Coordinates of C-alpha atoms and ligand atoms in Angstrom, one line a residue:
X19 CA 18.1 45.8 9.8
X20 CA 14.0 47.1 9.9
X21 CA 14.5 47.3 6.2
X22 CA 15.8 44.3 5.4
X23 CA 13.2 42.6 7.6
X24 CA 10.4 45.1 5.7
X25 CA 11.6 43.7 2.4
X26 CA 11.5 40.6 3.3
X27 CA 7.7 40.9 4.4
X28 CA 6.4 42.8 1.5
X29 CA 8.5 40.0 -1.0
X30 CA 6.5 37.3 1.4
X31 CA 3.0 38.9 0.9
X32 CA 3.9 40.1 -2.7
X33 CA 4.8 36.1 -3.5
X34 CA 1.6 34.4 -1.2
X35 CA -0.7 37.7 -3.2
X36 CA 0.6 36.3 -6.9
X37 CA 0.3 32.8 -5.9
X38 CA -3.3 33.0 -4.4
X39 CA -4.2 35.6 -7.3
X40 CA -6.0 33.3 -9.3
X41 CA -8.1 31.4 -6.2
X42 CA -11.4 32.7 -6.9
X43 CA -11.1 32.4 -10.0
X44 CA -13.6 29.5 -11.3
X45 CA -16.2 30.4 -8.5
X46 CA -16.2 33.8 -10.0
X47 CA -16.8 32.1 -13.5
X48 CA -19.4 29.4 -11.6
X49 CA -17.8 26.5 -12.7
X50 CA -17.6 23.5 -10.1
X51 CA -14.3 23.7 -9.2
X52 CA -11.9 21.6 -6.9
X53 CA -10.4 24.4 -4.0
X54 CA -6.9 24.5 -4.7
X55 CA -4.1 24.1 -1.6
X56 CA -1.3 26.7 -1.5
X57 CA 1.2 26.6 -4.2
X58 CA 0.5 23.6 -5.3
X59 CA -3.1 23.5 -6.6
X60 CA -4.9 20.3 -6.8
X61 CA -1.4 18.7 -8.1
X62 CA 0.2 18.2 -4.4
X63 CA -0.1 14.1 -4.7
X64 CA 1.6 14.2 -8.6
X65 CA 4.6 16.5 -6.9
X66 CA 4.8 14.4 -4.0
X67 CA 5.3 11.2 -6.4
X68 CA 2.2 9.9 -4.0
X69 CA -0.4 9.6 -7.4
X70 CA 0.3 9.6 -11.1
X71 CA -1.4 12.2 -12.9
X72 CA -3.9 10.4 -14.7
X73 CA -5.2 8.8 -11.4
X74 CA -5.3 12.5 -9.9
X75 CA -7.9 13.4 -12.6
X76 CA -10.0 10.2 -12.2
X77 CA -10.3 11.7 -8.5
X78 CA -11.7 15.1 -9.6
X79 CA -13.8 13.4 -12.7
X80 CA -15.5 10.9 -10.3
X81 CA -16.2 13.4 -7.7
X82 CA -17.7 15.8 -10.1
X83 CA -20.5 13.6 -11.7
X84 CA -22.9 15.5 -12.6
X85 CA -20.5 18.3 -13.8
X86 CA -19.8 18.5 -17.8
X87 CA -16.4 20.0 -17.3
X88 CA -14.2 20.7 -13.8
X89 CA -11.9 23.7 -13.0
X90 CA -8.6 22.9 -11.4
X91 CA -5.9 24.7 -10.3
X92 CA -2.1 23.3 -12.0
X93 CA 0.2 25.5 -9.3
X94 CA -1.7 28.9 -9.1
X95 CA -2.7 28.6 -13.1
X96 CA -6.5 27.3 -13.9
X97 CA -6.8 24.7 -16.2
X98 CA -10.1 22.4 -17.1
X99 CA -10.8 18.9 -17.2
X100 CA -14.0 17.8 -19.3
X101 CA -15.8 15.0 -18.8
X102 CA -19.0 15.1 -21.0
X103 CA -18.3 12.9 -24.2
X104 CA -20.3 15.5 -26.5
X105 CA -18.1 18.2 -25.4
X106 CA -14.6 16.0 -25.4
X107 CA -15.7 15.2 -29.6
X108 CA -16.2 19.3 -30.1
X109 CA -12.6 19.6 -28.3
X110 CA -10.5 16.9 -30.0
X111 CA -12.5 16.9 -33.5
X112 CA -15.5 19.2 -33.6
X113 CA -14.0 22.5 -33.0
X114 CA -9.9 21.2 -33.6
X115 CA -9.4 24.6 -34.6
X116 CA -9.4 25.7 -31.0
X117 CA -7.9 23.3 -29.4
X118 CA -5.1 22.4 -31.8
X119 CA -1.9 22.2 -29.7
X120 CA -0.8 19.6 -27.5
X121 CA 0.3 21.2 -24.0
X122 CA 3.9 21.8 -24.4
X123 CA 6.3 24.5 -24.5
X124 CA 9.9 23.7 -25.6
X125 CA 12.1 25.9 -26.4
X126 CA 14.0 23.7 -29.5
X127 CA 17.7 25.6 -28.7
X128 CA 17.7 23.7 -24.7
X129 CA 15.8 20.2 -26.6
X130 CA 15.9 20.2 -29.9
X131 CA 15.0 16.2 -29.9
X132 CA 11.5 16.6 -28.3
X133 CA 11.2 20.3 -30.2
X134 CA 11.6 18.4 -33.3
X135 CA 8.9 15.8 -32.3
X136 CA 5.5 15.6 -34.2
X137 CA 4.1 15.6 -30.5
X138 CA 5.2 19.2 -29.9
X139 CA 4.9 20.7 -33.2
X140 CA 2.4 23.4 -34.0
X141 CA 0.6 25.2 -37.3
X142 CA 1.9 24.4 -40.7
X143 CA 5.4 22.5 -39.4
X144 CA 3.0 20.3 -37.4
X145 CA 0.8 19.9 -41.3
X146 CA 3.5 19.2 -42.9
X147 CA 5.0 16.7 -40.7
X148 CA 1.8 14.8 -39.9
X149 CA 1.4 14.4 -43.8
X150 CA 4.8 12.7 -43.9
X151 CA 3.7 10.4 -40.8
X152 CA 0.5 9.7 -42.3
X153 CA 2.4 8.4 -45.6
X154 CA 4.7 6.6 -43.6
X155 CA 1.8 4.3 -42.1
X156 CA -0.3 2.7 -45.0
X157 CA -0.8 -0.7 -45.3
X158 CA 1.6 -1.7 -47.6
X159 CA 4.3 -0.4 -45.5
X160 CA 2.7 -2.1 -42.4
X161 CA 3.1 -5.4 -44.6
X162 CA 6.2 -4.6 -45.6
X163 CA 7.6 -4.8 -42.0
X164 CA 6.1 -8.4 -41.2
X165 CA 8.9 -10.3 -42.2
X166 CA 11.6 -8.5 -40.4
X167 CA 9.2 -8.6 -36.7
X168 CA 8.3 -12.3 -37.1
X169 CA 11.9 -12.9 -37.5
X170 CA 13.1 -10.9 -34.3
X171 CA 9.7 -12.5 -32.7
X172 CA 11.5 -16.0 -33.8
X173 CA 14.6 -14.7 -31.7
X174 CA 12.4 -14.0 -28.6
X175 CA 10.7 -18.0 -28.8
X176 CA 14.5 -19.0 -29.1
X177 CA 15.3 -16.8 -26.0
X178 CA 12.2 -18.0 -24.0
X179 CA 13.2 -22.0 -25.0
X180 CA 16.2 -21.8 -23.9
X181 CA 15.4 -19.9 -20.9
X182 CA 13.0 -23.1 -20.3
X183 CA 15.3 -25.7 -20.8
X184 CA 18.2 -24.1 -18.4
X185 CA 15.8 -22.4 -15.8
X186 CA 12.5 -23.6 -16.0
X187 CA 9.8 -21.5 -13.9
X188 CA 12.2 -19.0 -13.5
X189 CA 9.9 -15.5 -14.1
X190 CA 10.2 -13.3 -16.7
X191 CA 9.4 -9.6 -16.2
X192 CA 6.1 -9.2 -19.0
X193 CA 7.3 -5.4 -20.0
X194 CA 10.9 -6.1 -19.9
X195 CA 10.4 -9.0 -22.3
X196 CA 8.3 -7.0 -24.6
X197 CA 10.5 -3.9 -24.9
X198 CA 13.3 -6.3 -26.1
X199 CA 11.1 -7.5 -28.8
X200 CA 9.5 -4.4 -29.5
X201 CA 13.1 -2.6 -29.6
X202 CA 14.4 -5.2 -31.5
X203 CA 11.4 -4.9 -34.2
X204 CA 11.9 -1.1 -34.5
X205 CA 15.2 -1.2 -35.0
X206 CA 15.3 -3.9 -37.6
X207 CA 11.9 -3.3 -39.6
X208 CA 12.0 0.7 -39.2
X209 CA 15.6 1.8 -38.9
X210 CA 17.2 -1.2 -40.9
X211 CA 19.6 -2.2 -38.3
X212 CA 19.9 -5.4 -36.5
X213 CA 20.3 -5.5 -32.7
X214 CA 19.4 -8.4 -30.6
X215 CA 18.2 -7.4 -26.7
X216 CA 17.9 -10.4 -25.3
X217 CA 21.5 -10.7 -25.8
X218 CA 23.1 -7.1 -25.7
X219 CA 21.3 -5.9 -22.8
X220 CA 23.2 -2.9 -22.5
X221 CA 23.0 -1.8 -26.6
X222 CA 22.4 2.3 -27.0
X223 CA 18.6 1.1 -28.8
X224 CA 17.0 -0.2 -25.5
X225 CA 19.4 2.4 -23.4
X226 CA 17.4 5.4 -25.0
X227 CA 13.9 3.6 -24.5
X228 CA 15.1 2.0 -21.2
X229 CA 17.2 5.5 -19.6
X230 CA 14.4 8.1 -21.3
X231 CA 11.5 6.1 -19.3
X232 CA 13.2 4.3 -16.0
X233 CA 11.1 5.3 -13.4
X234 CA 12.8 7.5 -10.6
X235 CA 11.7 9.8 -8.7
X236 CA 13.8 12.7 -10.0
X237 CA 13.0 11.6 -13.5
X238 CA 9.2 11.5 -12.4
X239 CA 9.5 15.2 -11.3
X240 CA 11.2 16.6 -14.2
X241 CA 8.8 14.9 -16.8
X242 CA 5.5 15.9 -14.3
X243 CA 7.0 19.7 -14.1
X244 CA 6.7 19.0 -18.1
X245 CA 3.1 18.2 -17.8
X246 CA 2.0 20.1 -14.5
X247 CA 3.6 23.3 -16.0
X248 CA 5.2 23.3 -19.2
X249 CA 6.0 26.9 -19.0
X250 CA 7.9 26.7 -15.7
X251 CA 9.8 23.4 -17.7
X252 CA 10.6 25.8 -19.9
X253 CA 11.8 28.9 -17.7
X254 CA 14.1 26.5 -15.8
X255 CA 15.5 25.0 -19.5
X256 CA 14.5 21.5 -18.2
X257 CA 15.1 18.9 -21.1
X258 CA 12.8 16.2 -21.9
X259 CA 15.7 14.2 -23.7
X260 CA 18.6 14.5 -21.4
X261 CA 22.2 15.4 -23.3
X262 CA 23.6 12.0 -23.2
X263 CA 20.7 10.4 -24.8
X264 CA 20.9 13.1 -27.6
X265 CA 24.4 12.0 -28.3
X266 CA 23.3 8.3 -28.5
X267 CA 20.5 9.4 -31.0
X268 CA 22.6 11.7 -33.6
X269 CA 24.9 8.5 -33.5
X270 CA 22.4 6.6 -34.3
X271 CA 21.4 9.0 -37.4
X272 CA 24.8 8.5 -38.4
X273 CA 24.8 5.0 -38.7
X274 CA 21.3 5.1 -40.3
X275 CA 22.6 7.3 -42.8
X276 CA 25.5 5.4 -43.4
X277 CA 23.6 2.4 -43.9
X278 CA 21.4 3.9 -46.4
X279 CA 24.3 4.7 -48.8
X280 CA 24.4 1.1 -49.3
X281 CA 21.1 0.0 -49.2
X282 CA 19.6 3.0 -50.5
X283 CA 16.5 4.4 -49.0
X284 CA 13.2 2.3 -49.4
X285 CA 9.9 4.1 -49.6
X286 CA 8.2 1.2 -48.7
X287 CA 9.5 1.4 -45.5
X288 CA 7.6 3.8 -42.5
X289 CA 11.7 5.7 -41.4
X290 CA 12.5 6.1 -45.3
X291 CA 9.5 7.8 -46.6
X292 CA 9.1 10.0 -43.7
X293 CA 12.6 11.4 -45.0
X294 CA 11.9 10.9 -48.7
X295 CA 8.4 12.7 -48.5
X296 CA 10.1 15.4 -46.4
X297 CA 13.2 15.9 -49.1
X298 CA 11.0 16.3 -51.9
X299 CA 9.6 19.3 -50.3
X300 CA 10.9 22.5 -50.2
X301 CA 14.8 21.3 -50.5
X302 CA 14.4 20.2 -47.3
X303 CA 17.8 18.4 -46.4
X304 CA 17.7 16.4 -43.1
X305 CA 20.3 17.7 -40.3
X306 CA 22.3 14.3 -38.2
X307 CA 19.7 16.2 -35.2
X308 CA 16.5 15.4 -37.3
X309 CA 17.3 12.1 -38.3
X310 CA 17.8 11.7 -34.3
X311 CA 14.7 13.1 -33.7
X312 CA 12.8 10.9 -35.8
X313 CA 14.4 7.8 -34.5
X314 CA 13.8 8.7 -31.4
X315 CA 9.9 9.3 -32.5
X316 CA 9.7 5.9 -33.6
X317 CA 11.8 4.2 -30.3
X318 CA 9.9 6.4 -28.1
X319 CA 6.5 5.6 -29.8
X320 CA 7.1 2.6 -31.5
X321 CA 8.6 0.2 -28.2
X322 CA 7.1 2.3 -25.0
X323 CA 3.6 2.3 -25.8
X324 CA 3.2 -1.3 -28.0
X325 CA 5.3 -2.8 -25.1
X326 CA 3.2 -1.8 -22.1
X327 CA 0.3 -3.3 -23.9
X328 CA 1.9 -6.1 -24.7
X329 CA 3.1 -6.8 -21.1
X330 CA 0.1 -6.2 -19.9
X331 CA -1.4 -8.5 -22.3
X332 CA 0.4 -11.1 -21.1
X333 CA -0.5 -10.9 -17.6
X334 CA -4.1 -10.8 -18.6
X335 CA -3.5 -13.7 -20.6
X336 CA -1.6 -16.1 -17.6
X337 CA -4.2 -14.4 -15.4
X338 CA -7.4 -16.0 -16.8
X339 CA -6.4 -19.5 -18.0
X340 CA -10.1 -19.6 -19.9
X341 CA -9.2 -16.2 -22.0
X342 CA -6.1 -17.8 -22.8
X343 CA -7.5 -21.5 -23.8
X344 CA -10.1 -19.1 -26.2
X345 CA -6.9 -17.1 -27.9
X346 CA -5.3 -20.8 -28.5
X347 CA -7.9 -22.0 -30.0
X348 CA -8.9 -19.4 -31.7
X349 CA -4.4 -19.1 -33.1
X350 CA -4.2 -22.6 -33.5
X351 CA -7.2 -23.4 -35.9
X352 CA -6.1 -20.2 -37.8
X353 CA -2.3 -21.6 -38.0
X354 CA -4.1 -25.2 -39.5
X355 CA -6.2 -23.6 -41.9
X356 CA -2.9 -21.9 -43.2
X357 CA -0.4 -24.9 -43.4
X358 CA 0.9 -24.0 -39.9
X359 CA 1.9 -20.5 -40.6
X360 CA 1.0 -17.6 -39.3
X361 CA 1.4 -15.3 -41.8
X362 CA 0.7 -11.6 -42.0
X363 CA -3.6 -12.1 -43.4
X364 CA -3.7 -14.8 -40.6
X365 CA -2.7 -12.8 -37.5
X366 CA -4.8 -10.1 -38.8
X367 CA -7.8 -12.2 -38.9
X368 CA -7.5 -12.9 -35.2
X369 CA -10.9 -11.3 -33.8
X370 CA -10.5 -13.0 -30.1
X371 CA -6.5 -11.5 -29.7
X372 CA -8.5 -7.7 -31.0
X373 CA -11.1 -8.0 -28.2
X374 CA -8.2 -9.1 -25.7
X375 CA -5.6 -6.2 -26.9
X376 CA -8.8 -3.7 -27.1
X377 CA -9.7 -4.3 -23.3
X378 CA -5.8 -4.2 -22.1
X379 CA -5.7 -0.8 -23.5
X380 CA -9.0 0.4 -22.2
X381 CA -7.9 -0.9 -18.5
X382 CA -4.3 0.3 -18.8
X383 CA -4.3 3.0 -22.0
X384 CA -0.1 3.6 -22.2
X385 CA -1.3 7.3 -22.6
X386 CA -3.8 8.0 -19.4
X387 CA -5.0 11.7 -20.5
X388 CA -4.6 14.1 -23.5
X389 CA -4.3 17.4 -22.9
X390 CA -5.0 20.3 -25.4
X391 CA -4.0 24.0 -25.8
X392 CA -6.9 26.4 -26.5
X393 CA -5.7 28.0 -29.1
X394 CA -8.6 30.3 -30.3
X395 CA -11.0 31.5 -27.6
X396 CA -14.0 29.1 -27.1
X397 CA -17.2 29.3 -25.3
X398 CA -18.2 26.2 -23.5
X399 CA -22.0 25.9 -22.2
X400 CA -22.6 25.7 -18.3
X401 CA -21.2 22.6 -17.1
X402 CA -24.3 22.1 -14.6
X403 CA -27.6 24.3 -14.6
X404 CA -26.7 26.0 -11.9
X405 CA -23.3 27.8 -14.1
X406 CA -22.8 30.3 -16.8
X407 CA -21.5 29.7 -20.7
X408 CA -17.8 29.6 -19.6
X409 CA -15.1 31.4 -21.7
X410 CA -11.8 29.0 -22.6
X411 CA -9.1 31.7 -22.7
X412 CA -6.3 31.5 -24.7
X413 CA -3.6 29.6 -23.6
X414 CA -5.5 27.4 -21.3
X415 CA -4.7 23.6 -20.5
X416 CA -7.7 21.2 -21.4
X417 CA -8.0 18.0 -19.9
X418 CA -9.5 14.7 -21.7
X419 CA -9.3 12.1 -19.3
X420 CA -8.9 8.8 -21.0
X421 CA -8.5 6.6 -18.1
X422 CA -11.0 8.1 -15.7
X423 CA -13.6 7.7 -18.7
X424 CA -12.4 3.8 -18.9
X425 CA -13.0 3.3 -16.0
X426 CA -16.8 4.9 -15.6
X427 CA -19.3 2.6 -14.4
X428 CA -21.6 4.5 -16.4
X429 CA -19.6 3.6 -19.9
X430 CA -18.0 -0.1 -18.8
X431 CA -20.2 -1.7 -16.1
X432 CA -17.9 -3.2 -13.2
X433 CA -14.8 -1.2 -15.1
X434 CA -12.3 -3.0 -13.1
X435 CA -13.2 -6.6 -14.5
X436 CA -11.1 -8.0 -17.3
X437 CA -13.5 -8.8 -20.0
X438 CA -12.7 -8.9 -23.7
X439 CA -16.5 -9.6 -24.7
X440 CA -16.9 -6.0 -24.0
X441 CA -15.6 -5.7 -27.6
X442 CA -17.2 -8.0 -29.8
X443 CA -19.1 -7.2 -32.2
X444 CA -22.2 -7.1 -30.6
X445 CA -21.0 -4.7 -27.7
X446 CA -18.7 -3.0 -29.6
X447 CA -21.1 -1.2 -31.5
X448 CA -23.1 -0.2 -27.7
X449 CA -20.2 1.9 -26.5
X450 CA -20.9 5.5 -26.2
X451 CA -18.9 7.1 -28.5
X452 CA -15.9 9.4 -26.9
X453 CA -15.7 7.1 -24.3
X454 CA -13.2 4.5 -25.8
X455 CA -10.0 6.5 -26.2
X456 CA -7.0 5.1 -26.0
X457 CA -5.2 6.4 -29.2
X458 CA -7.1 9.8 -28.7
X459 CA -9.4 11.3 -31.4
X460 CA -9.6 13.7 -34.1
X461 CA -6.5 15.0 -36.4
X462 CA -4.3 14.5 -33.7
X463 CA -5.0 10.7 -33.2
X464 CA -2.4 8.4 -33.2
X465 CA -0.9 7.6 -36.3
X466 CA 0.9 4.5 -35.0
X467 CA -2.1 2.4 -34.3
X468 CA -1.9 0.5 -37.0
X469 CA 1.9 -0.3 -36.5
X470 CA 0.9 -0.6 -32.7
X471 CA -1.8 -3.7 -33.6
X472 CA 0.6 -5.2 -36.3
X473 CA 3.6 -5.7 -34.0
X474 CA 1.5 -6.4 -30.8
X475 CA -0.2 -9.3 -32.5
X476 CA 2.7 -11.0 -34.4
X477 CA 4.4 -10.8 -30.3
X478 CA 1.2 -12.3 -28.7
X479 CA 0.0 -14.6 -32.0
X480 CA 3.3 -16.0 -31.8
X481 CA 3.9 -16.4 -27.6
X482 CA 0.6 -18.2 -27.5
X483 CA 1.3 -20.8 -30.4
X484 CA 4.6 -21.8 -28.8
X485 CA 3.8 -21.6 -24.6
X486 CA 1.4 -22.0 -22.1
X487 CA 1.8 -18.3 -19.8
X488 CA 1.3 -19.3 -16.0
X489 CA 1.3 -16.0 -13.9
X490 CA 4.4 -16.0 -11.3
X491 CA 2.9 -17.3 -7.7
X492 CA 4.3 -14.2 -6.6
X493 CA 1.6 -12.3 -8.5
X494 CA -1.5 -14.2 -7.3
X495 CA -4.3 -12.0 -6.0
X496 CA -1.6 -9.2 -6.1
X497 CA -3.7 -5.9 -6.7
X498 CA -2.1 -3.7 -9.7
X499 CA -0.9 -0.3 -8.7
X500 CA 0.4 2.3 -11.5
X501 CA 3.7 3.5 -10.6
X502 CA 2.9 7.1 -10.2
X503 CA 6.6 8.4 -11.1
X504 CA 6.5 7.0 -14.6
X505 CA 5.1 9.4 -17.5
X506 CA 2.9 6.1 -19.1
X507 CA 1.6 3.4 -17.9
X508 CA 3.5 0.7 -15.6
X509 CA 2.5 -1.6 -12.7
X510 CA 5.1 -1.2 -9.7
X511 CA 6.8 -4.2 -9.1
X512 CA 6.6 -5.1 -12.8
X513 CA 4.8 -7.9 -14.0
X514 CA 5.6 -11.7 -13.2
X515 CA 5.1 -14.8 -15.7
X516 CA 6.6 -18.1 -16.6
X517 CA 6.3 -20.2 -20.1
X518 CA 6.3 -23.4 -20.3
X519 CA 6.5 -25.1 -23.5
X520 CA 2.7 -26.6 -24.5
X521 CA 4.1 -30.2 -24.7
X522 CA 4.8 -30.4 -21.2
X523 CA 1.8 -28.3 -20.1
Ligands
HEM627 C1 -0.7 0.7 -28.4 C2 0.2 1.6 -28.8 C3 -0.1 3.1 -28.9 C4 -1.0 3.8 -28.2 C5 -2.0 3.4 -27.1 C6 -0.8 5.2 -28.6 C7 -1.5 6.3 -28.1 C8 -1.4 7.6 -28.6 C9 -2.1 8.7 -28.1 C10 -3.1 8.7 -27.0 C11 -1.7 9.8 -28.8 C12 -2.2 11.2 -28.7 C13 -3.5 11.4 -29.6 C14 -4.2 12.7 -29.4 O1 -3.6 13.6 -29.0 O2 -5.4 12.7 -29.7 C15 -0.7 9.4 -29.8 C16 -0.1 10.2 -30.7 C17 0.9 9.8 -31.6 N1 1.3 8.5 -31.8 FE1 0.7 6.8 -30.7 N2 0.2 5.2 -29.6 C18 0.6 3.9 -29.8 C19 1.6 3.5 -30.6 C20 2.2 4.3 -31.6 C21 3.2 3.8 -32.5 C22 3.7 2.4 -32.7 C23 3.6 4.9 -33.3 C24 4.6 5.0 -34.4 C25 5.4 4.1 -34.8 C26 2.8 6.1 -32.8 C27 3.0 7.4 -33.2 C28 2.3 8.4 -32.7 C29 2.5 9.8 -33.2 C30 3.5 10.2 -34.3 C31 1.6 10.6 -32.5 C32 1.5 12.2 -32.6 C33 0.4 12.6 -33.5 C34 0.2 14.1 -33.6 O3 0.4 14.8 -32.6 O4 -0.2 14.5 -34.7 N3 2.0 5.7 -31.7 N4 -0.5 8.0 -29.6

């Protein structure tokens, strides 16, 4: 029995000794440095479900303001979030070299959907595939999908007008209404289907979007273990894209590809030419599982991200009835100076609706951090004159806190105010550069943003010509709170507005 009892003390010390191994570490290197609590680090409130991630880090970077850079503790394993813009443009551009791996660890035989995403991919299959993507998004081929958006934004008005004329001021969910468009959009200007969500609520489209982000918190734990410690995701095989959601997506590769035998493949479209450009190199031929993982780039990237901007849009929009008078205005003498249309070149001259969209991403960026692998040793200088030059090791998790440098006082006076005139062109050009973030920086940077603006605009361009947005009573002087079990960006309780057609207004 004394042996047992031995073993189980020595196991108990071995396990507290490995955990607390690293505790000194960043005094011993003289960085500022938040203490860590046992096990858990500084990341207690993100396993709790209590805080979302990206607020965590706006706690640290506020606290730390004269620091360039802040050591943390993710479990028992240091990581460091920087904070100095001149050192975040030598991370993300600068010196890419070293920090050229986004911070995950998938092993592609437990997910091969998320292995096979851009997002995860490293060295020359990451070149290779960011070359395709980067074909897949000039302008022509943003043209090229107008047509098919504006009509599936013509099935939304529909929806909304007769949604009006059965249950007027009945409230419509902001986010939920923009991931039907934005699903919609995808699937019929990228994949070449046609799907209608505001009728098929259940179809397998908005049930991989819907499903792969519904906030839970199980769901918020398995995707934060994913971001808190990628390795420990990928000791206990946890998936990013759960098994039944693969299935959905290789049968949605099969109908793609059955589709294409009639219509043929198009290079002008974005989905097309990522596949042609990818054929015509080394024999590549396409398996059903990286067609699914492509769709599932574009659903994933394509609807999540667009329609959290676009819901929140909205809400900004019905929240500030003299904002929204301005973007009328501003849509309806565009629309008369064009015969009534709005046409691709008009929503794209719309300078009022790009200060608007530009200040809903910096208050509610759908991606609140970006965090780097170092991949090559670095040396960072002292992050206050009372450090040392501090050696990135290999390996190590580098923070760039998007949100928490939205929200400085010090680069967006009174951050917490909605105001587009931050971004026009006379303050546009005052903001400190690597403080504006929100489709990151440097060869990683999005490579959506263009598709993002397009299909954002031609939803808002086209909401705002038709209705007058009201928020939902429900939401007045409600304060916003980010739902901390969701991987992006989403307000708990969801966002409340009703349309009223502008005749009756
Ligand atoms: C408003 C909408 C969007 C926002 C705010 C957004 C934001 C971001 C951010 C922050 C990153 C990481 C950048 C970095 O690591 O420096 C990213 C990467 C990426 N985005 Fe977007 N995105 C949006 C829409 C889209 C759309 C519509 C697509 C494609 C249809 C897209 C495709 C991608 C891809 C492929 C990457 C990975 C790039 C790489 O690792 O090389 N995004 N996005």
């Amino acid at each position: 029995m004394w042996i047992l009892t031995l073993l189980i003390v020595i196991l108990i010390i071995s396990a507290y000794a490995f955990i607390t191994r690293n505790n000194n570490y960043w005094k011993q290197k003289k960085v500022p440095f938040e203490k860590p609590t046992f096990f858990f680090g500084n990341y207690k409130p993100v396993f709790s479900g209590s805080k979302h991630f990206g607020l965590l880090y706006s706690h640290f970077y506020d606290k730390f303001k004269n620091a360039a850079y802040v050591g943390l503790y993710r479990l028992w394993t240091p990581d460091i979030l920087i904070r100095d813009p001149e050192l975040i443009r030598n991370v993300l551009v600068k010196d890419f070299q070293s920090f050229a791996n986004n911070d995950f660890d998938l092993d592609p035989k437990v997910d091969p959907i998320f292995a096979s995403n851009i997002f995860s991919q490293t060295g020359e299959v990451w070149k290779k595939n960011r070359a395709a993507w980067t074909a897949s998004m000039t302008s022509n081929k943003i043209r090229n999908a107008f047509e098919k958006i504006n009509e599936r934004c013509n099935v939304m008005i529909d929806h909304i007008k007769k949604q009006i004329k059965e249950k007027p001021n009945e409230a419509l969910e902001t986010k939920d209404l923009s991931l039907n468009f934005f699903t919609d959009a995808v699937v019929s200007s990228v994949l070449g289907l046609e799907v209608n969500s505001f009728v098929e609520k259940d179809n397998p489209y908005k049930k991989v979007a819907g499903s792969f982000f519904a906030p839970s918190f199980w769901f918020g734990l398995l995707t934060m273990t994913f971001i808190i410690s990628p390795t420990l995701a990928k000791f206990l095989k946890i998936r990013f894209v759960p098994k039944h959601i693969e299935n959905e997506l290789v049968k949605m590769a099969r109908k793609v590809y059955e589709s294409r035998k009639t219509t043929g493949f198009h290079k002008n479209n974005s989905f097309d030419s990522i596949l042609l450009h990818n054929q015509s190199k080394d024999n590549y031929s396409p398996t059903d599982l990286d067609i699914a993982g492509l769709i599932f780039g574009f659903l994933l990237d394509g609807t999540e991200t667009s329609s959290g901007v676009a819901g929140f849009m909205l809400h900004f929009i019905a929240a500030n009835p003299d904002v929204q008078k301005k973007l009328r205005d501003e849509v309806d003498q565009a629309a008369e100076a064009n015969g009534g249309k709005l046409d691709y070149d008009t929503i794209h001259s719309l300078s009022y609706l790009d200060m608007i969209f530009s200040e809903t991403l910096r208050l509610y960026p759908p991606a609140l951090t970006v965090q780097r692998l170092c991949t090559k040793p670095y040396v960072l200088p002292p992050s206050d004159p009372k450090g040392q030059p501090f050696e990135v090791p290999l390996g190590m998790t580098v923070i760039i806190p998007i949100y928490s440098l939205h929200m400085d006082p010090e680069h967006f006076p009174e951050p917490e105010k909605f105001d587009p005139e931050r971004f026009n062109d006379e303050n546009k050009s005052k903001i400190k550069k690597f403080t504006y973030l929100p489709f990151g920086e440097g060869p990683r940077i999005c490579i959506g943003a263009r598709f993002a603006f397009n299909q954002t605009k031609i939803c808002i361009a086209n909401l705002i010509k038709n209705f007058e947005i009201r928020l939902d009573p429900k939401m007045e002087g409600k304060t916003l709170v980010i739902d901390p079990n969701f991987l992006l960006v989403k307000a708990v309780g969801g966002l409340w507005v009703t349309f009223h057609n502008r005749v009756e207004a």
